[in-house]
Amino acid sequence: MQLFITVGLTTLFSCLLFADATPPEGIYAPKCRVGEGLYDPAQAAVVPWLTVDLDLPPEQRYREIYGPFGAGMKEVIDTIKMMGTIVTGDWLIPLIEHLMQYAHDELFPSKYAKEIDGIAEATGLSVADLSMMNIYYELSRFCTSIVAENTNGQVFHARNLDFGQLFVWDIEKKSWHLTEALKKITVNLNFVKDGKVIFKGTTFAGHLGIITGMKMDQFTLSMNAKVKPDIGNVIKWLTGGYNGTDIHFGMWAEREVMEKANSFQEAKEFLSDIVQLAGCYYILGGKNHNEGVIIVRNETDVLDYVEMNTESGKWYVLQTNYDPDQEPLFIDDRRTPGNKCMMALGQSNVSASGIYEVLSSKTTLNKVCFRIFY
């Protein structure tokens, strides 16, 4: 049986206002766009490819490749700080900067602290600001991830990344300012060891983890945040509550599993066993028949597995930002339209173009979605 994996590597600047007639439910009503011929592979060239050499000392791995993104990274950081100041006044940001400096100096694993040092040297940004970027992304992402197997045995893994909601509306671009800023620093990475690409990932310049990744000829992975961020766990971590615990950030864990696991099953076990800072959903795809699973996590345990089983009609798994056994917030229901659109697509039509059209449909595509990854 032929298996094919595509992940995290085709992109689209999106989140456009649709020009069709307004339906009775209003302009925000679900609209499945399967069959509209939307897929353009040329969009893959929009996001740059960079190389991370894991054989280099940690402080040198990102220094050269992220240097040119310094201005874009600063725009993202300034937007986050501006929103914090709007909400709380002037007292919060200095406190966060102090805590992030402490996290870098005392809590981060050594290799990550050194990688941040290299980026800070190349960009002129402070290690406190770069540390904030790495922690903030753990807590605020709205996404839709899909793993699907077609009738030919080909497996596709795709995701939308929704980021930047409520962070200062850009009237001219009709989008959130943080969403627009993040577009400028989105990058694809080849991670190289001994001169060979061992895995690929997509992330934001300045972040040390990955958002979506593929271990060559083994497995694919995306991670969705939970709609309710685990702020309490972050405070516990900063105040020493996890001292002596090998605790993981979700996006760092995605990179770590790419480095350590050599099969779908090994990746599943790693992601099930680690202790992590915040609960999340790992969406894992493999290269073999029925290798697709959603791993529902809290900080210490697996709460549920949702597994693909084509023999029982479950030829895909789809995850947004809510536990599978919980109803999504009525103003943020991407699950129901997504499932309906997948059924409209049908298993025989699962392909890069077909999944792209599902993820380009309302409400899966929305005003904070700025990338579609395959």
mmCIF file of C-alpha atoms in Angstrom:
data_model
loop_
_atom_site.group_PDB
_atom_site.id
_atom_site.type_symbol
_atom_site.label_atom_id
_atom_site.label_comp_id
_atom_site.label_asym_id
_atom_site.label_seq_id
_atom_site.Cartn_x
_atom_site.Cartn_y
_atom_site.Cartn_z
ATOM 1 C CA MET A 1 0.000 0.000 0.000
ATOM 2 C CA GLN A 2 1.383 3.388 -0.964
ATOM 3 C CA LEU A 3 1.457 5.970 1.802
ATOM 4 C CA PHE A 4 2.136 9.636 1.189
ATOM 5 C CA ILE A 5 2.697 12.373 3.749
ATOM 6 C CA THR A 6 2.538 16.100 3.128
ATOM 7 C CA VAL A 7 2.832 18.500 6.076
ATOM 8 C CA GLY A 8 3.419 22.024 7.179
ATOM 9 C CA LEU A 9 5.041 23.278 4.033
ATOM 10 C CA THR A 10 2.531 24.922 1.707
ATOM 11 C CA THR A 11 1.280 28.298 2.833
ATOM 12 C CA LEU A 12 -1.269 30.920 2.012
ATOM 13 C CA PHE A 13 -1.759 34.520 3.005
ATOM 14 C CA SER A 14 -5.468 34.329 3.626
ATOM 15 C CA CYS A 15 -8.287 35.536 5.867
ATOM 16 C CA LEU A 16 -9.945 37.527 3.104
ATOM 17 C CA LEU A 17 -13.460 38.842 3.098
ATOM 18 C CA PHE A 18 -15.557 36.742 0.754
ATOM 19 C CA ALA A 19 -17.329 38.534 -2.067
ATOM 20 C CA ASP A 20 -20.363 36.241 -2.319
ATOM 21 C CA ALA A 21 -23.926 37.241 -1.501
ATOM 22 C CA THR A 22 -24.755 37.469 2.186
ATOM 23 C CA PRO A 23 -26.597 34.311 3.323
ATOM 24 C CA PRO A 24 -29.644 34.533 5.614
ATOM 25 C CA GLU A 25 -27.485 33.638 8.629
ATOM 26 C CA GLY A 26 -25.177 36.587 7.933
ATOM 27 C CA ILE A 27 -21.681 36.916 6.558
ATOM 28 C CA TYR A 28 -20.291 34.621 9.272
ATOM 29 C CA ALA A 29 -22.397 31.606 8.308
ATOM 30 C CA PRO A 30 -20.501 28.373 7.518
ATOM 31 C CA LYS A 31 -19.680 27.927 3.843
ATOM 32 C CA CYS A 32 -17.977 24.820 2.466
ATOM 33 C CA ARG A 33 -15.738 25.643 -0.510
ATOM 34 C CA VAL A 34 -14.934 22.115 -1.666
ATOM 35 C CA GLY A 35 -14.828 21.936 -5.456
ATOM 36 C CA GLU A 36 -13.992 25.614 -6.037
ATOM 37 C CA GLY A 37 -10.455 24.999 -7.308
ATOM 38 C CA LEU A 38 -8.749 27.172 -4.689
ATOM 39 C CA TYR A 39 -5.458 25.308 -4.330
ATOM 40 C CA ASP A 40 -2.375 27.073 -5.693
ATOM 41 C CA PRO A 41 0.882 25.161 -5.026
ATOM 42 C CA ALA A 42 2.864 28.289 -5.955
ATOM 43 C CA GLN A 43 1.879 29.761 -2.580
ATOM 44 C CA ALA A 44 4.456 27.419 -1.027
ATOM 45 C CA ALA A 45 7.175 29.833 -2.124
ATOM 46 C CA VAL A 46 5.753 32.697 -0.029
ATOM 47 C CA VAL A 47 7.387 31.502 3.195
ATOM 48 C CA PRO A 48 11.196 31.211 3.182
ATOM 49 C CA TRP A 49 13.147 28.016 3.814
ATOM 50 C CA LEU A 50 15.989 28.225 6.333
ATOM 51 C CA THR A 51 18.425 25.639 7.708
ATOM 52 C CA VAL A 52 19.120 24.900 11.380
ATOM 53 C CA ASP A 53 22.365 22.965 11.821
ATOM 54 C CA LEU A 54 22.000 20.937 15.015
ATOM 55 C CA ASP A 55 25.713 20.114 14.959
ATOM 56 C CA LEU A 56 26.549 23.755 15.707
ATOM 57 C CA PRO A 57 26.831 25.006 19.294
ATOM 58 C CA PRO A 58 23.360 26.108 20.502
ATOM 59 C CA GLU A 59 24.178 29.830 20.470
ATOM 60 C CA GLN A 60 25.115 29.615 16.773
ATOM 61 C CA ARG A 61 22.167 27.591 15.411
ATOM 62 C CA TYR A 62 19.734 30.464 14.846
ATOM 63 C CA ARG A 63 22.026 33.474 14.965
ATOM 64 C CA GLU A 64 22.559 33.871 11.236
ATOM 65 C CA ILE A 65 19.166 32.752 9.963
ATOM 66 C CA TYR A 66 17.042 34.831 12.372
ATOM 67 C CA GLY A 67 19.122 38.010 12.256
ATOM 68 C CA PRO A 68 17.245 39.440 9.229
ATOM 69 C CA PHE A 69 13.903 38.963 11.028
ATOM 70 C CA GLY A 70 14.793 41.224 13.957
ATOM 71 C CA ALA A 71 12.498 44.086 12.932
ATOM 72 C CA GLY A 72 9.565 41.741 12.379
ATOM 73 C CA MET A 73 10.152 40.023 15.700
ATOM 74 C CA LYS A 74 10.248 43.409 17.436
ATOM 75 C CA GLU A 75 6.911 44.330 15.847
ATOM 76 C CA VAL A 76 5.356 41.169 17.276
ATOM 77 C CA ILE A 77 6.819 41.807 20.730
ATOM 78 C CA ASP A 78 5.732 45.463 20.691
ATOM 79 C CA THR A 79 2.182 44.440 19.748
ATOM 80 C CA ILE A 80 1.975 41.976 22.637
ATOM 81 C CA LYS A 81 3.291 44.618 25.034
ATOM 82 C CA MET A 82 0.920 47.260 23.678
ATOM 83 C CA MET A 83 -2.069 44.996 24.279
ATOM 84 C CA GLY A 84 -0.854 44.193 27.784
ATOM 85 C CA THR A 85 -0.518 47.894 28.557
ATOM 86 C CA ILE A 86 -3.984 48.665 27.162
ATOM 87 C CA VAL A 87 -5.560 46.003 29.367
ATOM 88 C CA THR A 88 -3.617 46.464 32.615
ATOM 89 C CA GLY A 89 -1.784 49.766 32.501
ATOM 90 C CA ASP A 90 1.950 50.336 32.764
ATOM 91 C CA TRP A 91 2.751 47.980 35.653
ATOM 92 C CA LEU A 92 2.439 44.584 33.926
ATOM 93 C CA ILE A 93 5.108 44.676 31.220
ATOM 94 C CA PRO A 94 8.085 45.468 33.521
ATOM 95 C CA LEU A 95 6.973 42.600 35.769
ATOM 96 C CA ILE A 96 6.743 40.208 32.815
ATOM 97 C CA GLU A 97 10.172 41.285 31.581
ATOM 98 C CA HIS A 98 11.639 40.592 35.018
ATOM 99 C CA LEU A 99 9.994 37.158 35.162
ATOM 100 C CA MET A 100 11.118 36.279 31.652
ATOM 101 C CA GLN A 101 14.710 37.208 32.439
ATOM 102 C CA TYR A 102 14.486 34.933 35.482
ATOM 103 C CA ALA A 103 12.976 32.127 33.382
ATOM 104 C CA HIS A 104 15.813 32.406 30.869
ATOM 105 C CA ASP A 105 18.512 32.461 33.547
ATOM 106 C CA GLU A 106 17.142 29.856 35.946
ATOM 107 C CA LEU A 107 14.402 27.711 34.398
ATOM 108 C CA PHE A 108 15.018 27.149 30.697
ATOM 109 C CA PRO A 109 17.044 24.085 29.683
ATOM 110 C CA SER A 110 20.599 25.160 28.905
ATOM 111 C CA LYS A 111 20.452 24.545 25.158
ATOM 112 C CA TYR A 112 17.351 26.710 24.750
ATOM 113 C CA ALA A 113 18.779 29.524 26.865
ATOM 114 C CA LYS A 114 21.919 29.488 24.720
ATOM 115 C CA GLU A 115 19.893 29.464 21.493
ATOM 116 C CA ILE A 116 18.014 32.526 22.750
ATOM 117 C CA ASP A 117 21.346 34.176 23.571
ATOM 118 C CA GLY A 118 22.433 33.735 19.957
ATOM 119 C CA ILE A 119 19.205 35.202 18.583
ATOM 120 C CA ALA A 120 19.455 38.150 20.987
ATOM 121 C CA GLU A 121 22.999 38.848 19.810
ATOM 122 C CA ALA A 122 21.942 38.743 16.153
ATOM 123 C CA THR A 123 18.790 40.869 16.473
ATOM 124 C CA GLY A 124 19.499 43.244 19.348
ATOM 125 C CA LEU A 125 16.365 42.033 21.139
ATOM 126 C CA SER A 126 16.553 41.267 24.833
ATOM 127 C CA VAL A 127 16.585 37.701 26.114
ATOM 128 C CA ALA A 128 13.564 38.655 28.247
ATOM 129 C CA ASP A 129 11.531 39.608 25.166
ATOM 130 C CA LEU A 130 12.599 36.480 23.276
ATOM 131 C CA SER A 131 11.723 34.335 26.289
ATOM 132 C CA MET A 132 8.293 35.970 26.393
ATOM 133 C CA MET A 133 7.748 35.068 22.730
ATOM 134 C CA ASN A 134 8.506 31.434 23.470
ATOM 135 C CA ILE A 135 6.151 31.229 26.450
ATOM 136 C CA TYR A 136 3.334 33.332 24.990
ATOM 137 C CA TYR A 137 2.831 31.014 22.023
ATOM 138 C CA GLU A 138 2.104 28.167 24.447
ATOM 139 C CA LEU A 139 -1.046 29.899 25.634
ATOM 140 C CA SER A 140 -2.759 31.585 22.699
ATOM 141 C CA ARG A 141 -3.418 29.734 19.458
ATOM 142 C CA PHE A 142 -6.656 28.776 17.748
ATOM 143 C CA CYS A 143 -6.139 26.107 15.117
ATOM 144 C CA THR A 144 -7.739 23.372 13.034
ATOM 145 C CA SER A 145 -5.704 20.245 12.274
ATOM 146 C CA ILE A 146 -6.676 17.316 10.038
ATOM 147 C CA VAL A 147 -5.124 13.923 9.309
ATOM 148 C CA ALA A 148 -6.920 11.993 6.560
ATOM 149 C CA GLU A 149 -6.307 8.828 4.550
ATOM 150 C CA ASN A 150 -7.750 8.489 1.052
ATOM 151 C CA THR A 151 -8.929 5.329 -0.681
ATOM 152 C CA ASN A 152 -5.485 4.844 -2.231
ATOM 153 C CA GLY A 153 -3.821 4.703 1.182
ATOM 154 C CA GLN A 154 -2.263 8.158 0.942
ATOM 155 C CA VAL A 155 -2.144 10.060 4.236
ATOM 156 C CA PHE A 156 -2.403 13.860 4.370
ATOM 157 C CA HIS A 157 -1.771 16.077 7.385
ATOM 158 C CA ALA A 158 -2.894 19.697 7.190
ATOM 159 C CA ARG A 159 -3.600 22.572 9.533
ATOM 160 C CA ASN A 160 -4.800 26.145 9.823
ATOM 161 C CA LEU A 161 -3.055 28.360 12.348
ATOM 162 C CA ASP A 162 -5.274 31.048 13.891
ATOM 163 C CA PHE A 163 -3.279 33.519 15.946
ATOM 164 C CA GLY A 164 -3.610 37.130 17.054
ATOM 165 C CA GLN A 165 -7.273 37.418 18.021
ATOM 166 C CA LEU A 166 -8.144 40.525 20.061
ATOM 167 C CA PHE A 167 -4.690 42.063 19.564
ATOM 168 C CA VAL A 168 -5.468 45.526 18.175
ATOM 169 C CA TRP A 169 -7.626 45.730 15.043
ATOM 170 C CA ASP A 170 -5.900 46.951 11.867
ATOM 171 C CA ILE A 171 -8.624 48.998 10.152
ATOM 172 C CA GLU A 172 -6.780 49.313 6.847
ATOM 173 C CA LYS A 173 -6.046 45.598 6.487
ATOM 174 C CA LYS A 174 -9.259 44.495 8.214
ATOM 175 C CA SER A 175 -7.315 42.082 10.388
ATOM 176 C CA TRP A 176 -5.749 41.831 13.830
ATOM 177 C CA HIS A 177 -2.412 43.633 14.045
ATOM 178 C CA LEU A 178 -0.661 40.671 15.678
ATOM 179 C CA THR A 179 -1.915 38.357 12.932
ATOM 180 C CA GLU A 180 -0.441 40.650 10.286
ATOM 181 C CA ALA A 181 2.844 40.969 12.199
ATOM 182 C CA LEU A 182 3.230 37.207 12.548
ATOM 183 C CA LYS A 183 2.877 36.714 8.808
ATOM 184 C CA LYS A 184 6.181 38.533 8.376
ATOM 185 C CA ILE A 185 8.152 36.186 10.621
ATOM 186 C CA THR A 186 6.717 32.803 9.624
ATOM 187 C CA VAL A 187 9.461 30.474 8.407
ATOM 188 C CA ASN A 188 9.981 26.907 7.216
ATOM 189 C CA LEU A 189 13.007 25.140 8.685
ATOM 190 C CA ASN A 190 15.157 22.209 7.637
ATOM 191 C CA PHE A 191 16.816 20.712 10.726
ATOM 192 C CA VAL A 192 20.123 19.166 9.714
ATOM 193 C CA LYS A 193 22.413 16.748 11.548
ATOM 194 C CA ASP A 194 25.559 15.163 10.106
ATOM 195 C CA GLY A 195 24.803 17.008 6.879
ATOM 196 C CA LYS A 196 21.390 15.342 6.456
ATOM 197 C CA VAL A 197 17.877 16.776 6.877
ATOM 198 C CA ILE A 198 16.316 14.767 9.698
ATOM 199 C CA PHE A 199 13.072 16.716 10.045
ATOM 200 C CA LYS A 200 11.243 19.788 8.767
ATOM 201 C CA GLY A 201 9.145 22.287 10.646
ATOM 202 C CA THR A 202 7.238 25.546 10.405
ATOM 203 C CA THR A 203 7.455 28.178 13.130
ATOM 204 C CA PHE A 204 7.885 31.874 13.905
ATOM 205 C CA ALA A 205 11.330 33.455 13.785
ATOM 206 C CA GLY A 206 12.422 33.835 17.385
ATOM 207 C CA HIS A 207 10.694 30.694 18.583
ATOM 208 C CA LEU A 208 12.805 27.616 19.303
ATOM 209 C CA GLY A 209 10.050 25.077 18.780
ATOM 210 C CA ILE A 210 7.912 24.204 15.781
ATOM 211 C CA ILE A 211 4.210 24.583 15.063
ATOM 212 C CA THR A 212 3.950 21.842 12.450
ATOM 213 C CA GLY A 213 6.567 19.251 11.580
ATOM 214 C CA MET A 214 7.533 16.151 9.636
ATOM 215 C CA LYS A 215 10.126 13.533 10.583
ATOM 216 C CA MET A 216 11.390 12.291 7.260
ATOM 217 C CA ASP A 217 9.501 9.126 6.180
ATOM 218 C CA GLN A 218 8.218 8.503 9.712
ATOM 219 C CA PHE A 219 5.518 10.783 11.110
ATOM 220 C CA THR A 220 3.921 14.233 11.018
ATOM 221 C CA LEU A 221 2.800 16.416 13.897
ATOM 222 C CA SER A 222 0.835 19.550 14.681
ATOM 223 C CA MET A 223 -0.212 20.904 18.060
ATOM 224 C CA ASN A 224 -3.346 22.878 18.928
ATOM 225 C CA ALA A 225 -3.705 24.882 22.134
ATOM 226 C CA LYS A 226 -6.676 24.482 24.428
ATOM 227 C CA VAL A 227 -9.163 27.334 24.341
ATOM 228 C CA LYS A 228 -8.640 27.910 28.079
ATOM 229 C CA PRO A 229 -4.944 28.669 28.675
ATOM 230 C CA ASP A 230 -3.249 27.118 31.705
ATOM 231 C CA ILE A 231 -2.047 30.409 33.206
ATOM 232 C CA GLY A 232 -1.961 28.834 36.655
ATOM 233 C CA ASN A 233 0.626 26.300 35.521
ATOM 234 C CA VAL A 234 2.855 29.075 34.176
ATOM 235 C CA ILE A 235 2.693 30.868 37.531
ATOM 236 C CA LYS A 236 3.433 27.593 39.328
ATOM 237 C CA TRP A 237 6.446 27.024 37.064
ATOM 238 C CA LEU A 238 7.774 30.555 37.567
ATOM 239 C CA THR A 239 7.462 30.243 41.345
ATOM 240 C CA GLY A 240 9.349 26.955 41.567
ATOM 241 C CA GLY A 241 6.401 24.598 41.724
ATOM 242 C CA TYR A 242 7.917 22.273 39.138
ATOM 243 C CA ASN A 243 11.481 22.257 40.480
ATOM 244 C CA GLY A 244 13.072 18.881 39.775
ATOM 245 C CA THR A 245 10.503 18.063 37.081
ATOM 246 C CA ASP A 246 11.501 17.597 33.453
ATOM 247 C CA ILE A 247 8.770 19.907 32.171
ATOM 248 C CA HIS A 248 8.177 20.614 28.492
ATOM 249 C CA PHE A 249 6.710 23.455 26.458
ATOM 250 C CA GLY A 250 4.362 22.074 23.806
ATOM 251 C CA MET A 251 6.109 23.658 20.816
ATOM 252 C CA TRP A 252 9.522 22.711 22.188
ATOM 253 C CA ALA A 253 8.216 19.170 22.703
ATOM 254 C CA GLU A 254 7.263 19.044 19.019
ATOM 255 C CA ARG A 255 10.875 19.729 18.118
ATOM 256 C CA GLU A 256 12.168 17.291 20.754
ATOM 257 C CA VAL A 257 10.014 14.413 19.530
ATOM 258 C CA MET A 258 11.300 15.024 16.007
ATOM 259 C CA GLU A 259 14.850 14.681 17.329
ATOM 260 C CA LYS A 260 14.227 11.600 19.493
ATOM 261 C CA ALA A 261 11.459 9.445 18.001
ATOM 262 C CA ASN A 262 11.950 7.279 14.923
ATOM 263 C CA SER A 263 8.421 5.998 14.333
ATOM 264 C CA PHE A 264 4.768 6.923 14.732
ATOM 265 C CA GLN A 265 4.478 4.695 17.808
ATOM 266 C CA GLU A 266 7.597 6.137 19.459
ATOM 267 C CA ALA A 267 6.273 9.653 18.858
ATOM 268 C CA LYS A 268 2.880 8.726 20.319
ATOM 269 C CA GLU A 269 4.513 7.317 23.444
ATOM 270 C CA PHE A 270 6.798 10.341 23.896
ATOM 271 C CA LEU A 271 3.940 12.828 23.573
ATOM 272 C CA SER A 272 1.788 10.759 25.947
ATOM 273 C CA ASP A 273 4.384 10.445 28.705
ATOM 274 C CA ILE A 274 5.982 13.893 29.063
ATOM 275 C CA VAL A 275 5.058 16.423 31.753
ATOM 276 C CA GLN A 276 4.274 19.751 30.112
ATOM 277 C CA LEU A 277 3.534 23.329 31.007
ATOM 278 C CA ALA A 278 0.066 23.486 29.466
ATOM 279 C CA GLY A 279 -2.568 21.105 28.218
ATOM 280 C CA CYS A 280 -2.922 20.806 24.455
ATOM 281 C CA TYR A 281 -3.894 18.568 21.568
ATOM 282 C CA TYR A 282 -1.208 16.721 19.628
ATOM 283 C CA ILE A 283 -2.358 15.673 16.170
ATOM 284 C CA LEU A 284 -0.055 12.899 14.973
ATOM 285 C CA GLY A 285 0.057 11.291 11.538
ATOM 286 C CA GLY A 286 2.139 8.362 10.313
ATOM 287 C CA LYS A 287 3.201 6.642 7.132
ATOM 288 C CA ASN A 288 1.137 3.487 7.582
ATOM 289 C CA HIS A 289 -2.533 2.585 7.278
ATOM 290 C CA ASN A 290 -4.718 4.121 10.033
ATOM 291 C CA GLU A 291 -1.824 6.029 11.593
ATOM 292 C CA GLY A 292 -3.678 9.139 12.658
ATOM 293 C CA VAL A 293 -4.490 10.136 16.243
ATOM 294 C CA ILE A 294 -5.457 13.097 18.413
ATOM 295 C CA ILE A 295 -3.726 12.968 21.799
ATOM 296 C CA VAL A 296 -5.735 15.016 24.308
ATOM 297 C CA ARG A 297 -3.351 16.166 27.048
ATOM 298 C CA ASN A 298 -3.356 18.008 30.319
ATOM 299 C CA GLU A 299 -0.056 18.877 31.980
ATOM 300 C CA THR A 300 0.565 15.354 33.331
ATOM 301 C CA ASP A 301 -1.720 12.836 31.636
ATOM 302 C CA VAL A 302 -3.474 11.741 28.473
ATOM 303 C CA LEU A 303 -7.199 12.439 28.784
ATOM 304 C CA ASP A 304 -8.238 10.745 25.555
ATOM 305 C CA TYR A 305 -7.065 9.285 22.264
ATOM 306 C CA VAL A 306 -9.144 9.845 19.125
ATOM 307 C CA GLU A 307 -7.810 7.432 16.520
ATOM 308 C CA MET A 308 -8.347 7.018 12.808
ATOM 309 C CA ASN A 309 -9.961 3.720 11.744
ATOM 310 C CA THR A 310 -10.931 3.595 8.084
ATOM 311 C CA GLU A 311 -12.556 0.161 8.466
ATOM 312 C CA SER A 312 -15.187 1.697 10.751
ATOM 313 C CA GLY A 313 -15.615 4.779 8.563
ATOM 314 C CA LYS A 314 -13.235 7.022 10.534
ATOM 315 C CA TRP A 315 -10.940 7.922 7.645
ATOM 316 C CA TYR A 316 -9.915 11.231 9.171
ATOM 317 C CA VAL A 317 -9.460 12.985 12.503
ATOM 318 C CA LEU A 318 -10.154 16.709 12.918
ATOM 319 C CA GLN A 319 -9.247 18.791 15.957
ATOM 320 C CA THR A 320 -9.855 22.437 16.827
ATOM 321 C CA ASN A 321 -9.340 23.838 20.354
ATOM 322 C CA TYR A 322 -11.911 21.988 22.435
ATOM 323 C CA ASP A 323 -11.883 18.520 23.977
ATOM 324 C CA PRO A 324 -13.603 16.057 21.616
ATOM 325 C CA ASP A 325 -16.276 15.257 24.211
ATOM 326 C CA GLN A 326 -17.080 18.930 24.835
ATOM 327 C CA GLU A 327 -19.223 21.259 22.776
ATOM 328 C CA PRO A 328 -17.302 24.199 21.293
ATOM 329 C CA LEU A 329 -18.229 27.747 22.155
ATOM 330 C CA PHE A 330 -21.150 28.652 19.890
ATOM 331 C CA ILE A 331 -19.331 31.668 18.433
ATOM 332 C CA ASP A 332 -16.251 29.543 17.694
ATOM 333 C CA ASP A 333 -17.616 26.314 16.258
ATOM 334 C CA ARG A 334 -15.102 25.289 13.604
ATOM 335 C CA ARG A 335 -15.515 21.588 14.357
ATOM 336 C CA THR A 336 -19.054 21.103 13.028
ATOM 337 C CA PRO A 337 -18.536 22.975 9.718
ATOM 338 C CA GLY A 338 -15.151 21.261 9.334
ATOM 339 C CA ASN A 339 -16.648 17.795 9.743
ATOM 340 C CA LYS A 340 -19.494 18.583 7.356
ATOM 341 C CA CYS A 341 -17.023 19.858 4.782
ATOM 342 C CA MET A 342 -14.830 16.751 5.135
ATOM 343 C CA MET A 343 -17.867 14.577 4.501
ATOM 344 C CA ALA A 344 -18.730 16.700 1.471
ATOM 345 C CA LEU A 345 -15.183 16.141 0.224
ATOM 346 C CA GLY A 346 -15.341 12.387 0.735
ATOM 347 C CA GLN A 347 -12.523 9.920 1.299
ATOM 348 C CA SER A 348 -11.916 9.318 -2.397
ATOM 349 C CA ASN A 349 -11.184 13.029 -2.929
ATOM 350 C CA VAL A 350 -8.700 13.469 -0.081
ATOM 351 C CA SER A 351 -5.701 15.244 -1.601
ATOM 352 C CA ALA A 352 -3.631 18.377 -1.079
ATOM 353 C CA SER A 353 -6.154 20.415 -3.054
ATOM 354 C CA GLY A 354 -9.180 18.823 -1.372
ATOM 355 C CA ILE A 355 -7.962 19.351 2.190
ATOM 356 C CA TYR A 356 -6.879 22.868 1.264
ATOM 357 C CA GLU A 357 -10.441 23.682 0.226
ATOM 358 C CA VAL A 358 -11.805 22.286 3.499
ATOM 359 C CA LEU A 359 -9.435 24.528 5.443
ATOM 360 C CA SER A 360 -10.352 27.478 3.212
ATOM 361 C CA SER A 361 -14.031 27.117 4.128
ATOM 362 C CA LYS A 362 -15.953 29.161 6.677
ATOM 363 C CA THR A 363 -15.780 28.990 9.643
ATOM 364 C CA THR A 364 -12.519 27.055 9.542
ATOM 365 C CA LEU A 365 -10.979 30.006 7.714
ATOM 366 C CA ASN A 366 -11.463 33.180 9.751
ATOM 367 C CA LYS A 367 -10.017 36.596 10.479
ATOM 368 C CA VAL A 368 -7.135 35.309 12.609
ATOM 369 C CA CYS A 369 -6.115 32.511 10.258
ATOM 370 C CA PHE A 370 -3.010 33.492 8.366
ATOM 371 C CA ARG A 371 -1.443 30.239 7.205
ATOM 372 C CA ILE A 372 -2.603 26.965 5.829
ATOM 373 C CA PHE A 373 0.051 24.262 6.210
ATOM 374 C CA TYR A 374 0.470 20.900 4.512
#
